[in-house]
């Protein structure tokens, strides 16, 4: 039996994600009644909804059977898919980045940056990141007792960290923030390019304009770093070669864009969501002040809790069986990280924010060959921010209602109003 149309529409509705309990409830039903089943809606190509933790892993474990790049990597309707192909000359994704390529191309591209983002490779960045964290803690405390933590800290700190690692000058940060928000929050009138409700056609048009603006910016970056190479990640990308050749235009642009956008929005969403969770559970602050080691568990639980990347799509290359269902070659599948991170068979109380979990195999970074390239950096920068902030914070609570972005892809809290006192 297919997933009911009402449930299918809920789990792709950008507005539903802005009131997360609606989506959580829909997935709770899906996991209980039809954990791996088809969603069918007239304007969409049918797709399987993969809601269980184990099935998501099983699929990600087989990259030769489930491809990223054959169809759109995020949910788009039939019209949207056709328009993207028209714009790109036949490719199913506007941006050709690591998440939209497979096989040898993916391996070659990933190996350009991978050695530079392992836990050992990023360790030397710790002091510089701590300096940035202190700066933003000072900035926050400067508000004198109340701020919007999402806007005033969480959107800005990961942006500064990633831009420093990439080699983007500070004065370009507002531009990067604006374009990232346009890219990921197209359905949200507060954050999208036109600052208005957009039809799907207008959304795609503005996505394309944003992509072109980013490409113009990065064309100059390539020129600069080929003339003067440095150790910055953007310089590695500019000078990388597959065989004898530099990366082609779409590979280069895709790389810069994914690193510059996925590199902060995800972490910002998690940081904002973590503060929201803390401000509603003020006793956790004292626990972490008494035992700073607990900050690691706080970070891990906040990643599980927030799940900033809601889904990625895959398509089957050959027939196979997953979770008792027969998948056919060409089928499209939605891996719901939101649902996988609430799976009752993995966590006894998935709807509780808990720091005392013995194990937390959260799947918000994905799994397998595409697993998040920035996972260690993201964890490290969040841990450092909390270490620096909790040393100085006496108390924190919500001072108003938090608000989430209207989006079904990469998103999280956009307003987290808090009241705080310092030691
Ligand atoms: C809490 C923060 C973050 C979360 C939750 C997150 C989540 C994800 C997810 C779900 C994927 C897809 C994994 C899969 O298909 O199995 C991914 C891929 C990726 N992420 Fe992250 N991410 C975060 C932070 C970052 C940061 C800081 C960077 C930049 C350094 C980054 C760069 C990337 C890249 C380049 C990929 C593509 C990897 C590939 O396809 O091989 N992410 N991330």
Short mmCIF file of C-alpha atoms and ligand atoms in Angstrom, two decimals:
data_model
loop_
_atom_site.label_atom_id
_atom_site.label_comp_id
_atom_site.label_asym_id
_atom_site.label_seq_id
_atom_site.Cartn_x
_atom_site.Cartn_y
_atom_site.Cartn_z
CA UNK A 1 0.00 0.00 0.00
CA UNK A 2 1.40 3.39 -0.96
CA UNK A 3 1.83 6.18 1.59
CA UNK A 4 -1.37 8.24 1.77
CA UNK A 5 -1.32 11.37 -0.34
CA UNK A 6 -1.90 13.52 2.72
CA UNK A 7 1.18 12.14 4.48
CA UNK A 8 3.24 12.37 1.28
CA UNK A 9 2.30 16.04 0.87
CA UNK A 10 3.12 16.78 4.50
CA UNK A 11 6.66 15.43 4.38
CA UNK A 12 7.56 17.57 1.37
CA UNK A 13 5.72 20.71 2.51
CA UNK A 14 8.22 23.50 3.33
CA UNK A 15 5.64 25.06 5.69
CA UNK A 16 5.29 21.82 7.63
CA UNK A 17 9.02 21.88 8.41
CA UNK A 18 8.60 25.32 9.94
CA UNK A 19 6.34 23.61 12.51
CA UNK A 20 8.47 20.55 12.96
CA UNK A 21 6.05 18.58 15.13
CA UNK A 22 3.77 18.21 12.09
CA UNK A 23 6.52 16.51 10.10
CA UNK A 24 7.62 14.42 13.10
CA UNK A 25 4.06 13.20 13.55
CA UNK A 26 3.72 12.32 9.85
CA UNK A 27 6.96 10.34 9.92
CA UNK A 28 5.94 8.62 13.15
CA UNK A 29 2.91 7.25 11.29
CA UNK A 30 4.96 6.37 8.23
CA UNK A 31 7.53 4.44 10.31
CA UNK A 32 4.75 2.53 12.04
CA UNK A 33 2.55 1.78 9.02
CA UNK A 34 4.61 1.91 5.83
CA UNK A 35 8.28 2.49 6.67
CA UNK A 36 9.53 2.02 3.14
CA UNK A 37 6.81 2.72 0.66
CA UNK A 38 5.92 4.80 -2.36
CA UNK A 39 4.68 8.39 -2.32
CA UNK A 40 2.51 9.14 -5.34
CA UNK A 41 1.40 12.63 -6.29
CA UNK A 42 0.36 13.67 -9.74
CA UNK A 43 2.91 16.43 -10.25
CA UNK A 44 5.83 14.38 -8.89
CA UNK A 45 7.58 11.34 -10.22
CA UNK A 46 6.67 8.62 -7.67
CA UNK A 47 9.38 8.10 -5.06
CA UNK A 48 10.05 5.69 -2.20
CA UNK A 49 10.13 7.24 1.26
CA UNK A 50 12.92 5.64 3.27
CA UNK A 51 12.07 6.42 6.88
CA UNK A 52 14.02 3.92 8.99
CA UNK A 53 17.58 4.39 10.20
CA UNK A 54 18.62 0.87 9.08
CA UNK A 55 17.19 1.22 5.56
CA UNK A 56 18.90 4.60 5.05
CA UNK A 57 22.24 3.03 6.01
CA UNK A 58 21.61 -0.02 3.85
CA UNK A 59 21.05 2.19 0.81
CA UNK A 60 24.01 4.48 1.53
CA UNK A 61 26.20 1.40 1.95
CA UNK A 62 25.63 0.53 -1.74
CA UNK A 63 26.69 3.56 -3.82
CA UNK A 64 27.05 1.44 -6.96
CA UNK A 65 23.39 0.42 -6.76
CA UNK A 66 21.97 3.75 -5.57
CA UNK A 67 23.25 6.75 -7.46
CA UNK A 68 23.20 10.39 -6.44
CA UNK A 69 23.64 11.96 -9.84
CA UNK A 70 21.15 10.27 -12.17
CA UNK A 71 18.17 12.31 -10.94
CA UNK A 72 17.63 15.38 -8.77
CA UNK A 73 19.31 15.00 -5.37
CA UNK A 74 16.49 16.84 -3.63
CA UNK A 75 12.75 16.60 -4.07
CA UNK A 76 11.52 18.55 -7.09
CA UNK A 77 8.33 18.16 -9.11
CA UNK A 78 8.19 16.97 -12.74
CA UNK A 79 8.09 20.51 -14.10
CA UNK A 80 11.05 21.55 -11.98
CA UNK A 81 13.07 18.56 -13.16
CA UNK A 82 12.40 19.46 -16.79
CA UNK A 83 13.30 23.11 -16.28
CA UNK A 84 16.57 22.20 -14.55
CA UNK A 85 17.51 20.00 -17.50
CA UNK A 86 16.70 22.82 -19.90
CA UNK A 87 18.94 25.21 -17.93
CA UNK A 88 21.89 22.82 -17.53
CA UNK A 89 21.81 21.24 -20.98
CA UNK A 90 20.42 17.92 -19.74
CA UNK A 91 21.86 17.48 -16.23
CA UNK A 92 19.35 16.72 -13.46
CA UNK A 93 20.98 19.06 -10.90
CA UNK A 94 21.58 22.79 -11.17
CA UNK A 95 24.90 22.42 -9.39
CA UNK A 96 27.38 19.63 -10.14
CA UNK A 97 28.83 19.15 -6.68
CA UNK A 98 30.09 16.18 -4.65
CA UNK A 99 26.53 15.26 -3.69
CA UNK A 100 25.43 15.01 -7.31
CA UNK A 101 28.20 12.83 -8.76
CA UNK A 102 29.05 9.13 -8.41
CA UNK A 103 31.78 6.55 -8.88
CA UNK A 104 35.27 7.57 -10.01
CA UNK A 105 34.37 11.21 -10.49
CA UNK A 106 33.08 11.43 -6.92
CA UNK A 107 36.14 9.63 -5.57
CA UNK A 108 38.54 11.91 -7.42
CA UNK A 109 36.72 15.09 -6.38
CA UNK A 110 36.31 14.05 -2.75
CA UNK A 111 40.01 13.24 -2.42
CA UNK A 112 40.89 16.89 -3.22
CA UNK A 113 39.62 18.13 0.14
CA UNK A 114 39.26 14.97 2.25
CA UNK A 115 42.85 14.81 3.61
CA UNK A 116 42.50 18.42 4.83
CA UNK A 117 39.35 17.87 6.92
CA UNK A 118 40.19 14.74 8.93
CA UNK A 119 40.25 15.13 12.74
CA UNK A 120 44.05 15.19 12.68
CA UNK A 121 44.25 17.71 9.83
CA UNK A 122 41.89 20.19 11.47
CA UNK A 123 43.42 19.96 14.97
CA UNK A 124 45.85 22.83 14.27
CA UNK A 125 42.85 25.08 13.49
CA UNK A 126 41.55 24.73 17.02
CA UNK A 127 43.20 27.88 18.45
CA UNK A 128 42.16 30.09 15.55
CA UNK A 129 38.59 28.81 15.85
CA UNK A 130 38.66 29.41 19.60
CA UNK A 131 39.64 33.01 18.89
CA UNK A 132 36.65 33.39 16.56
CA UNK A 133 34.37 31.77 19.16
CA UNK A 134 35.52 34.24 21.84
CA UNK A 135 34.84 37.11 19.50
CA UNK A 136 31.25 35.94 18.96
CA UNK A 137 30.70 35.24 22.66
CA UNK A 138 31.80 38.84 23.37
CA UNK A 139 29.49 39.99 20.61
CA UNK A 140 26.57 38.11 22.18
CA UNK A 141 27.26 39.28 25.71
CA UNK A 142 27.45 42.81 24.35
CA UNK A 143 23.69 42.66 23.78
CA UNK A 144 23.35 42.96 27.55
CA UNK A 145 20.92 40.18 28.45
CA UNK A 146 18.71 39.58 25.40
CA UNK A 147 19.35 38.67 21.79
CA UNK A 148 18.09 36.64 18.87
CA UNK A 149 20.68 33.88 19.11
CA UNK A 150 19.97 32.60 15.58
CA UNK A 151 20.47 35.95 13.88
CA UNK A 152 23.06 37.44 16.22
CA UNK A 153 25.37 34.45 16.75
CA UNK A 154 24.40 31.16 15.08
CA UNK A 155 24.21 32.51 11.51
CA UNK A 156 27.49 34.39 11.86
CA UNK A 157 29.98 32.24 13.76
CA UNK A 158 30.05 29.13 11.47
CA UNK A 159 30.13 31.52 8.52
CA UNK A 160 33.32 33.16 9.83
CA UNK A 161 34.87 29.75 10.57
CA UNK A 162 34.22 28.24 7.14
CA UNK A 163 35.17 31.41 5.26
CA UNK A 164 38.46 31.49 7.17
CA UNK A 165 39.15 27.85 6.25
CA UNK A 166 38.18 28.44 2.62
CA UNK A 167 40.17 31.66 2.33
CA UNK A 168 37.26 34.05 1.71
CA UNK A 169 37.90 37.60 3.00
CA UNK A 170 35.73 38.83 5.88
CA UNK A 171 34.20 41.64 3.85
CA UNK A 172 32.61 39.04 1.53
CA UNK A 173 30.79 37.24 4.38
CA UNK A 174 27.46 39.15 4.11
CA UNK A 175 27.36 38.34 0.38
CA UNK A 176 28.01 34.64 1.10
CA UNK A 177 25.38 34.55 3.83
CA UNK A 178 22.78 36.18 1.61
CA UNK A 179 23.41 33.86 -1.34
CA UNK A 180 23.45 30.74 0.85
CA UNK A 181 20.15 31.70 2.41
CA UNK A 182 18.70 32.31 -1.05
CA UNK A 183 19.91 28.91 -2.21
CA UNK A 184 18.51 26.89 0.67
CA UNK A 185 15.49 28.96 1.72
CA UNK A 186 13.80 29.63 -1.54
CA UNK A 187 10.32 28.92 -0.18
CA UNK A 188 10.73 31.36 2.72
CA UNK A 189 9.63 34.92 1.87
CA UNK A 190 11.79 36.30 4.69
CA UNK A 191 15.00 34.82 3.26
CA UNK A 192 14.61 34.18 -0.47
CA UNK A 193 15.98 36.29 -3.30
CA UNK A 194 12.79 38.23 -4.03
CA UNK A 195 11.66 38.49 -0.37
CA UNK A 196 8.23 37.28 -1.50
CA UNK A 197 6.02 34.19 -1.86
CA UNK A 198 7.28 32.56 -5.07
CA UNK A 199 5.69 30.11 -7.45
CA UNK A 200 7.77 26.97 -8.16
CA UNK A 201 8.73 28.51 -11.50
CA UNK A 202 9.89 31.75 -9.86
CA UNK A 203 11.75 29.75 -7.22
CA UNK A 204 13.74 27.91 -9.85
CA UNK A 205 14.45 31.13 -11.72
CA UNK A 206 15.81 32.80 -8.62
CA UNK A 207 17.82 29.69 -7.72
CA UNK A 208 19.45 29.90 -11.12
CA UNK A 209 20.19 33.63 -10.70
CA UNK A 210 21.76 32.96 -7.31
CA UNK A 211 23.87 30.16 -8.80
CA UNK A 212 25.06 32.47 -11.58
CA UNK A 213 25.96 35.18 -9.06
CA UNK A 214 27.99 32.66 -7.06
CA UNK A 215 29.70 31.45 -10.25
CA UNK A 216 30.74 35.00 -11.15
CA UNK A 217 32.22 35.45 -7.70
CA UNK A 218 34.12 32.16 -7.80
CA UNK A 219 35.47 32.70 -11.32
CA UNK A 220 37.63 35.47 -9.82
CA UNK A 221 38.65 33.14 -6.97
CA UNK A 222 40.03 30.59 -9.44
CA UNK A 223 42.07 33.24 -11.19
CA UNK A 224 43.45 34.60 -7.91
CA UNK A 225 44.47 31.21 -6.48
CA UNK A 226 45.97 29.88 -9.69
CA UNK A 227 48.23 32.95 -9.74
CA UNK A 228 49.00 32.74 -6.01
CA UNK A 229 48.29 29.32 -4.48
CA UNK A 230 47.93 29.10 -0.66
CA UNK A 231 46.88 26.40 1.83
CA UNK A 232 43.25 27.62 1.84
CA UNK A 233 40.63 25.07 0.74
CA UNK A 234 39.50 27.27 -2.17
CA UNK A 235 43.09 27.33 -3.39
CA UNK A 236 43.22 23.50 -3.28
CA UNK A 237 40.03 23.39 -5.32
CA UNK A 238 41.26 25.98 -7.83
CA UNK A 239 44.51 24.08 -8.38
CA UNK A 240 43.19 20.50 -8.17
CA UNK A 241 43.62 18.23 -11.17
CA UNK A 242 42.01 15.01 -12.25
CA UNK A 243 44.72 13.36 -14.33
CA UNK A 244 46.42 16.25 -16.14
CA UNK A 245 43.47 18.58 -16.22
CA UNK A 246 42.10 21.17 -13.84
CA UNK A 247 38.52 20.47 -12.70
CA UNK A 248 36.08 21.49 -15.41
CA UNK A 249 33.88 24.56 -14.98
CA UNK A 250 30.88 22.75 -13.45
CA UNK A 251 33.04 20.65 -11.13
CA UNK A 252 34.93 23.72 -9.92
CA UNK A 253 31.83 25.82 -9.35
CA UNK A 254 30.00 22.94 -7.69
CA UNK A 255 32.88 22.43 -5.29
CA UNK A 256 33.22 26.06 -4.27
CA UNK A 257 29.46 26.39 -3.88
CA UNK A 258 28.91 23.28 -1.76
CA UNK A 259 31.84 24.08 0.53
CA UNK A 260 30.78 27.71 0.96
CA UNK A 261 27.08 27.03 1.54
CA UNK A 262 26.81 23.56 3.15
CA UNK A 263 29.84 24.56 5.20
CA UNK A 264 27.94 27.01 7.39
CA UNK A 265 24.16 26.88 6.98
CA UNK A 266 23.98 23.33 8.37
CA UNK A 267 26.18 24.21 11.33
CA UNK A 268 24.30 27.46 11.93
CA UNK A 269 21.00 25.60 12.02
CA UNK A 270 22.39 23.07 14.48
CA UNK A 271 23.91 25.77 16.69
CA UNK A 272 20.65 27.74 16.76
CA UNK A 273 18.66 24.55 17.48
CA UNK A 274 21.05 23.59 20.28
CA UNK A 275 20.59 26.93 21.99
CA UNK A 276 16.80 26.63 21.63
CA UNK A 277 16.95 23.17 23.24
CA UNK A 278 19.18 24.48 26.04
CA UNK A 279 17.07 27.57 26.72
CA UNK A 280 14.06 25.29 27.23
CA UNK A 281 16.10 23.00 29.53
CA UNK A 282 18.20 25.41 31.61
CA UNK A 283 19.39 22.63 33.98
CA UNK A 284 21.63 21.31 31.17
CA UNK A 285 23.81 24.41 31.44
CA UNK A 286 24.87 23.58 35.01
CA UNK A 287 25.51 19.95 34.05
CA UNK A 288 27.93 21.04 31.34
CA UNK A 289 29.58 23.65 33.57
CA UNK A 290 30.19 20.97 36.20
CA UNK A 291 31.44 18.54 33.59
CA UNK A 292 32.67 20.20 30.36
CA UNK A 293 33.20 16.72 28.84
CA UNK A 294 29.40 16.55 28.56
CA UNK A 295 29.56 19.23 25.87
CA UNK A 296 30.47 16.50 23.37
CA UNK A 297 27.23 14.66 24.13
CA UNK A 298 25.33 17.97 23.91
CA UNK A 299 26.79 18.61 20.44
CA UNK A 300 25.98 15.09 19.21
CA UNK A 301 22.43 15.22 20.55
CA UNK A 302 21.87 18.66 19.03
CA UNK A 303 22.89 17.30 15.61
CA UNK A 304 20.43 14.40 16.03
CA UNK A 305 17.77 16.79 17.30
CA UNK A 306 18.10 19.47 14.67
CA UNK A 307 18.84 17.36 11.54
CA UNK A 308 19.59 20.40 9.38
CA UNK A 309 19.67 18.37 6.14
CA UNK A 310 16.17 16.94 5.92
CA UNK A 311 16.71 14.56 3.02
CA UNK A 312 18.73 13.58 -0.01
CA UNK A 313 17.43 11.60 -2.99
CA UNK A 314 18.97 8.54 -4.62
CA UNK A 315 18.01 6.57 -7.72
CA UNK A 316 18.35 2.81 -8.19
CA UNK A 317 20.67 1.60 -10.93
CA UNK A 318 19.49 -2.02 -10.77
CA UNK A 319 16.65 -4.05 -9.24
CA UNK A 320 17.17 -4.91 -5.58
CA UNK A 321 15.38 -5.56 -2.31
CA UNK A 322 15.51 -3.18 0.65
CA UNK A 323 13.46 -3.43 3.83
CA UNK A 324 11.31 -6.18 2.29
CA UNK A 325 10.39 -4.04 -0.73
CA UNK A 326 11.27 -4.72 -4.34
CA UNK A 327 13.01 -1.64 -5.76
CA UNK A 328 13.28 -1.43 -9.56
CA UNK A 329 16.08 0.06 -11.67
CA UNK A 330 15.30 3.75 -12.23
CA UNK A 331 13.24 4.16 -9.02
CA UNK A 332 13.73 7.38 -7.07
CA UNK A 333 14.15 7.27 -3.28
CA UNK A 334 14.02 9.88 -0.53
CA UNK A 335 16.39 9.23 2.38
CA UNK A 336 14.73 11.07 5.25
CA UNK A 337 17.40 11.93 7.80
CA UNK A 338 14.71 13.71 9.80
CA UNK A 339 12.86 10.43 10.18
CA UNK A 340 15.96 8.24 10.59
CA UNK A 341 16.99 10.39 13.55
CA UNK A 342 13.65 9.79 15.29
CA UNK A 343 13.56 6.01 14.68
CA UNK A 344 12.03 4.34 17.76
CA UNK A 345 13.95 1.13 17.10
CA UNK A 346 17.24 3.01 17.63
CA UNK A 347 16.33 5.49 20.39
CA UNK A 348 13.95 4.62 23.22
CA UNK A 349 12.73 8.20 23.49
CA UNK A 350 13.57 9.92 20.20
CA UNK A 351 11.40 12.96 20.91
CA UNK A 352 13.37 13.83 24.07
CA UNK A 353 16.55 15.94 24.01
CA UNK A 354 18.93 13.91 26.19
CA UNK A 355 22.63 14.26 26.88
CA UNK A 356 22.90 10.98 28.77
CA UNK A 357 22.41 8.58 25.88
CA UNK A 358 24.83 5.69 26.06
CA UNK A 359 24.96 5.58 22.29
CA UNK A 360 23.90 8.14 19.77
CA UNK A 361 24.29 6.77 16.24
CA UNK A 362 22.69 9.88 14.75
CA UNK A 363 22.53 9.86 10.97
CA UNK A 364 22.30 13.61 10.32
CA UNK A 365 25.70 13.59 8.55
CA UNK A 366 24.57 10.77 6.25
CA UNK A 367 26.60 7.60 5.85
CA UNK A 368 28.94 5.80 3.48
CA UNK A 369 30.98 7.31 0.65
CA UNK A 370 29.03 10.59 0.65
CA UNK A 371 29.09 11.04 4.42
CA UNK A 372 29.49 14.72 5.29
CA UNK A 373 32.95 15.94 4.45
CA UNK A 374 32.77 18.66 7.10
CA UNK A 375 31.53 16.53 10.01
CA UNK A 376 34.67 16.82 12.15
CA UNK A 377 34.98 20.55 11.55
CA UNK A 378 31.30 21.05 12.38
CA UNK A 379 31.60 19.12 15.64
CA UNK A 380 34.79 20.88 16.63
CA UNK A 381 33.55 24.40 16.01
CA UNK A 382 30.31 23.80 17.90
CA UNK A 383 32.15 22.25 20.85
CA UNK A 384 34.52 25.23 21.03
CA UNK A 385 31.69 27.78 20.90
CA UNK A 386 29.87 26.08 23.77
CA UNK A 387 33.08 25.74 25.82
CA UNK A 388 33.73 29.46 25.49
CA UNK A 389 30.13 30.52 26.05
CA UNK A 390 29.30 28.27 29.00
CA UNK A 391 32.34 29.54 30.93
CA UNK A 392 30.67 32.92 31.01
CA UNK A 393 26.95 32.20 31.03
CA UNK A 394 25.04 32.08 34.33
CA UNK A 395 21.60 31.35 32.98
CA UNK A 396 19.63 31.29 29.75
CA UNK A 397 15.95 30.97 28.86
CA UNK A 398 13.70 31.66 25.89
CA UNK A 399 12.37 35.23 25.89
CA UNK A 400 9.79 34.68 23.15
CA UNK A 401 8.69 32.15 20.57
CA UNK A 402 11.36 30.61 18.35
CA UNK A 403 10.69 30.41 14.61
CA UNK A 404 11.79 27.94 11.94
CA UNK A 405 12.56 28.50 8.28
CA UNK A 406 10.03 27.50 5.63
CA UNK A 407 11.98 24.89 3.66
CA UNK A 408 12.01 21.13 3.06
CA UNK A 409 15.73 20.72 2.39
CA UNK A 410 18.49 22.41 4.44
CA UNK A 411 16.89 24.40 7.22
CA UNK A 412 16.42 25.05 10.91
CA UNK A 413 15.58 27.85 13.35
CA UNK A 414 15.72 31.40 12.00
CA UNK A 415 14.77 33.19 15.25
CA UNK A 416 15.76 32.03 18.73
CA UNK A 417 15.00 34.90 21.14
CA UNK A 418 16.78 34.36 24.46
CA UNK A 419 17.27 36.13 27.78
CA UNK A 420 20.55 35.44 29.55
CA UNK A 421 22.67 36.42 32.52
CA UNK A 422 26.47 36.28 32.78
CA UNK A 423 28.75 35.18 35.63
C1 LIG B 1 26.04 20.05 11.56
C2 LIG B 1 26.58 20.32 10.41
C3 LIG B 1 26.42 19.51 9.16
C4 LIG B 1 25.47 18.56 8.82
C5 LIG B 1 24.34 18.04 9.66
C6 LIG B 1 25.80 18.10 7.47
C7 LIG B 1 25.07 17.13 6.79
C8 LIG B 1 25.46 16.58 5.59
C9 LIG B 1 24.78 15.50 4.92
C10 LIG B 1 23.50 14.82 5.39
C11 LIG B 1 25.46 15.21 3.79
C12 LIG B 1 25.11 14.13 2.76
C13 LIG B 1 25.68 12.81 3.27
C14 LIG B 1 25.24 11.60 2.51
O1 LIG B 1 24.76 11.70 1.36
O2 LIG B 1 25.41 10.50 3.05
C15 LIG B 1 26.57 16.12 3.73
C16 LIG B 1 27.50 16.14 2.72
C17 LIG B 1 28.46 17.11 2.62
N1 LIG B 1 28.79 18.08 3.55
FE1 LIG B 1 27.92 18.37 5.33
N2 LIG B 1 26.89 18.79 7.04
C18 LIG B 1 27.31 19.64 8.03
C19 LIG B 1 28.41 20.48 7.99
C20 LIG B 1 29.27 20.61 6.94
C21 LIG B 1 30.44 21.45 6.90
C22 LIG B 1 30.94 22.32 8.04
C23 LIG B 1 30.98 21.31 5.66
C24 LIG B 1 32.18 22.00 5.08
C25 LIG B 1 33.38 21.86 5.43
C26 LIG B 1 30.19 20.35 4.93
C27 LIG B 1 30.43 19.92 3.65
C28 LIG B 1 29.82 18.84 3.04
C29 LIG B 1 30.18 18.32 1.74
C30 LIG B 1 31.28 18.87 0.83
C31 LIG B 1 29.34 17.23 1.48
C32 LIG B 1 29.32 16.31 0.24
C33 LIG B 1 30.08 15.05 0.51
C34 LIG B 1 29.99 14.01 -0.59
O3 LIG B 1 28.97 13.94 -1.29
O4 LIG B 1 30.97 13.28 -0.76
N3 LIG B 1 29.16 19.95 5.73
N4 LIG B 1 26.57 16.94 4.85
#
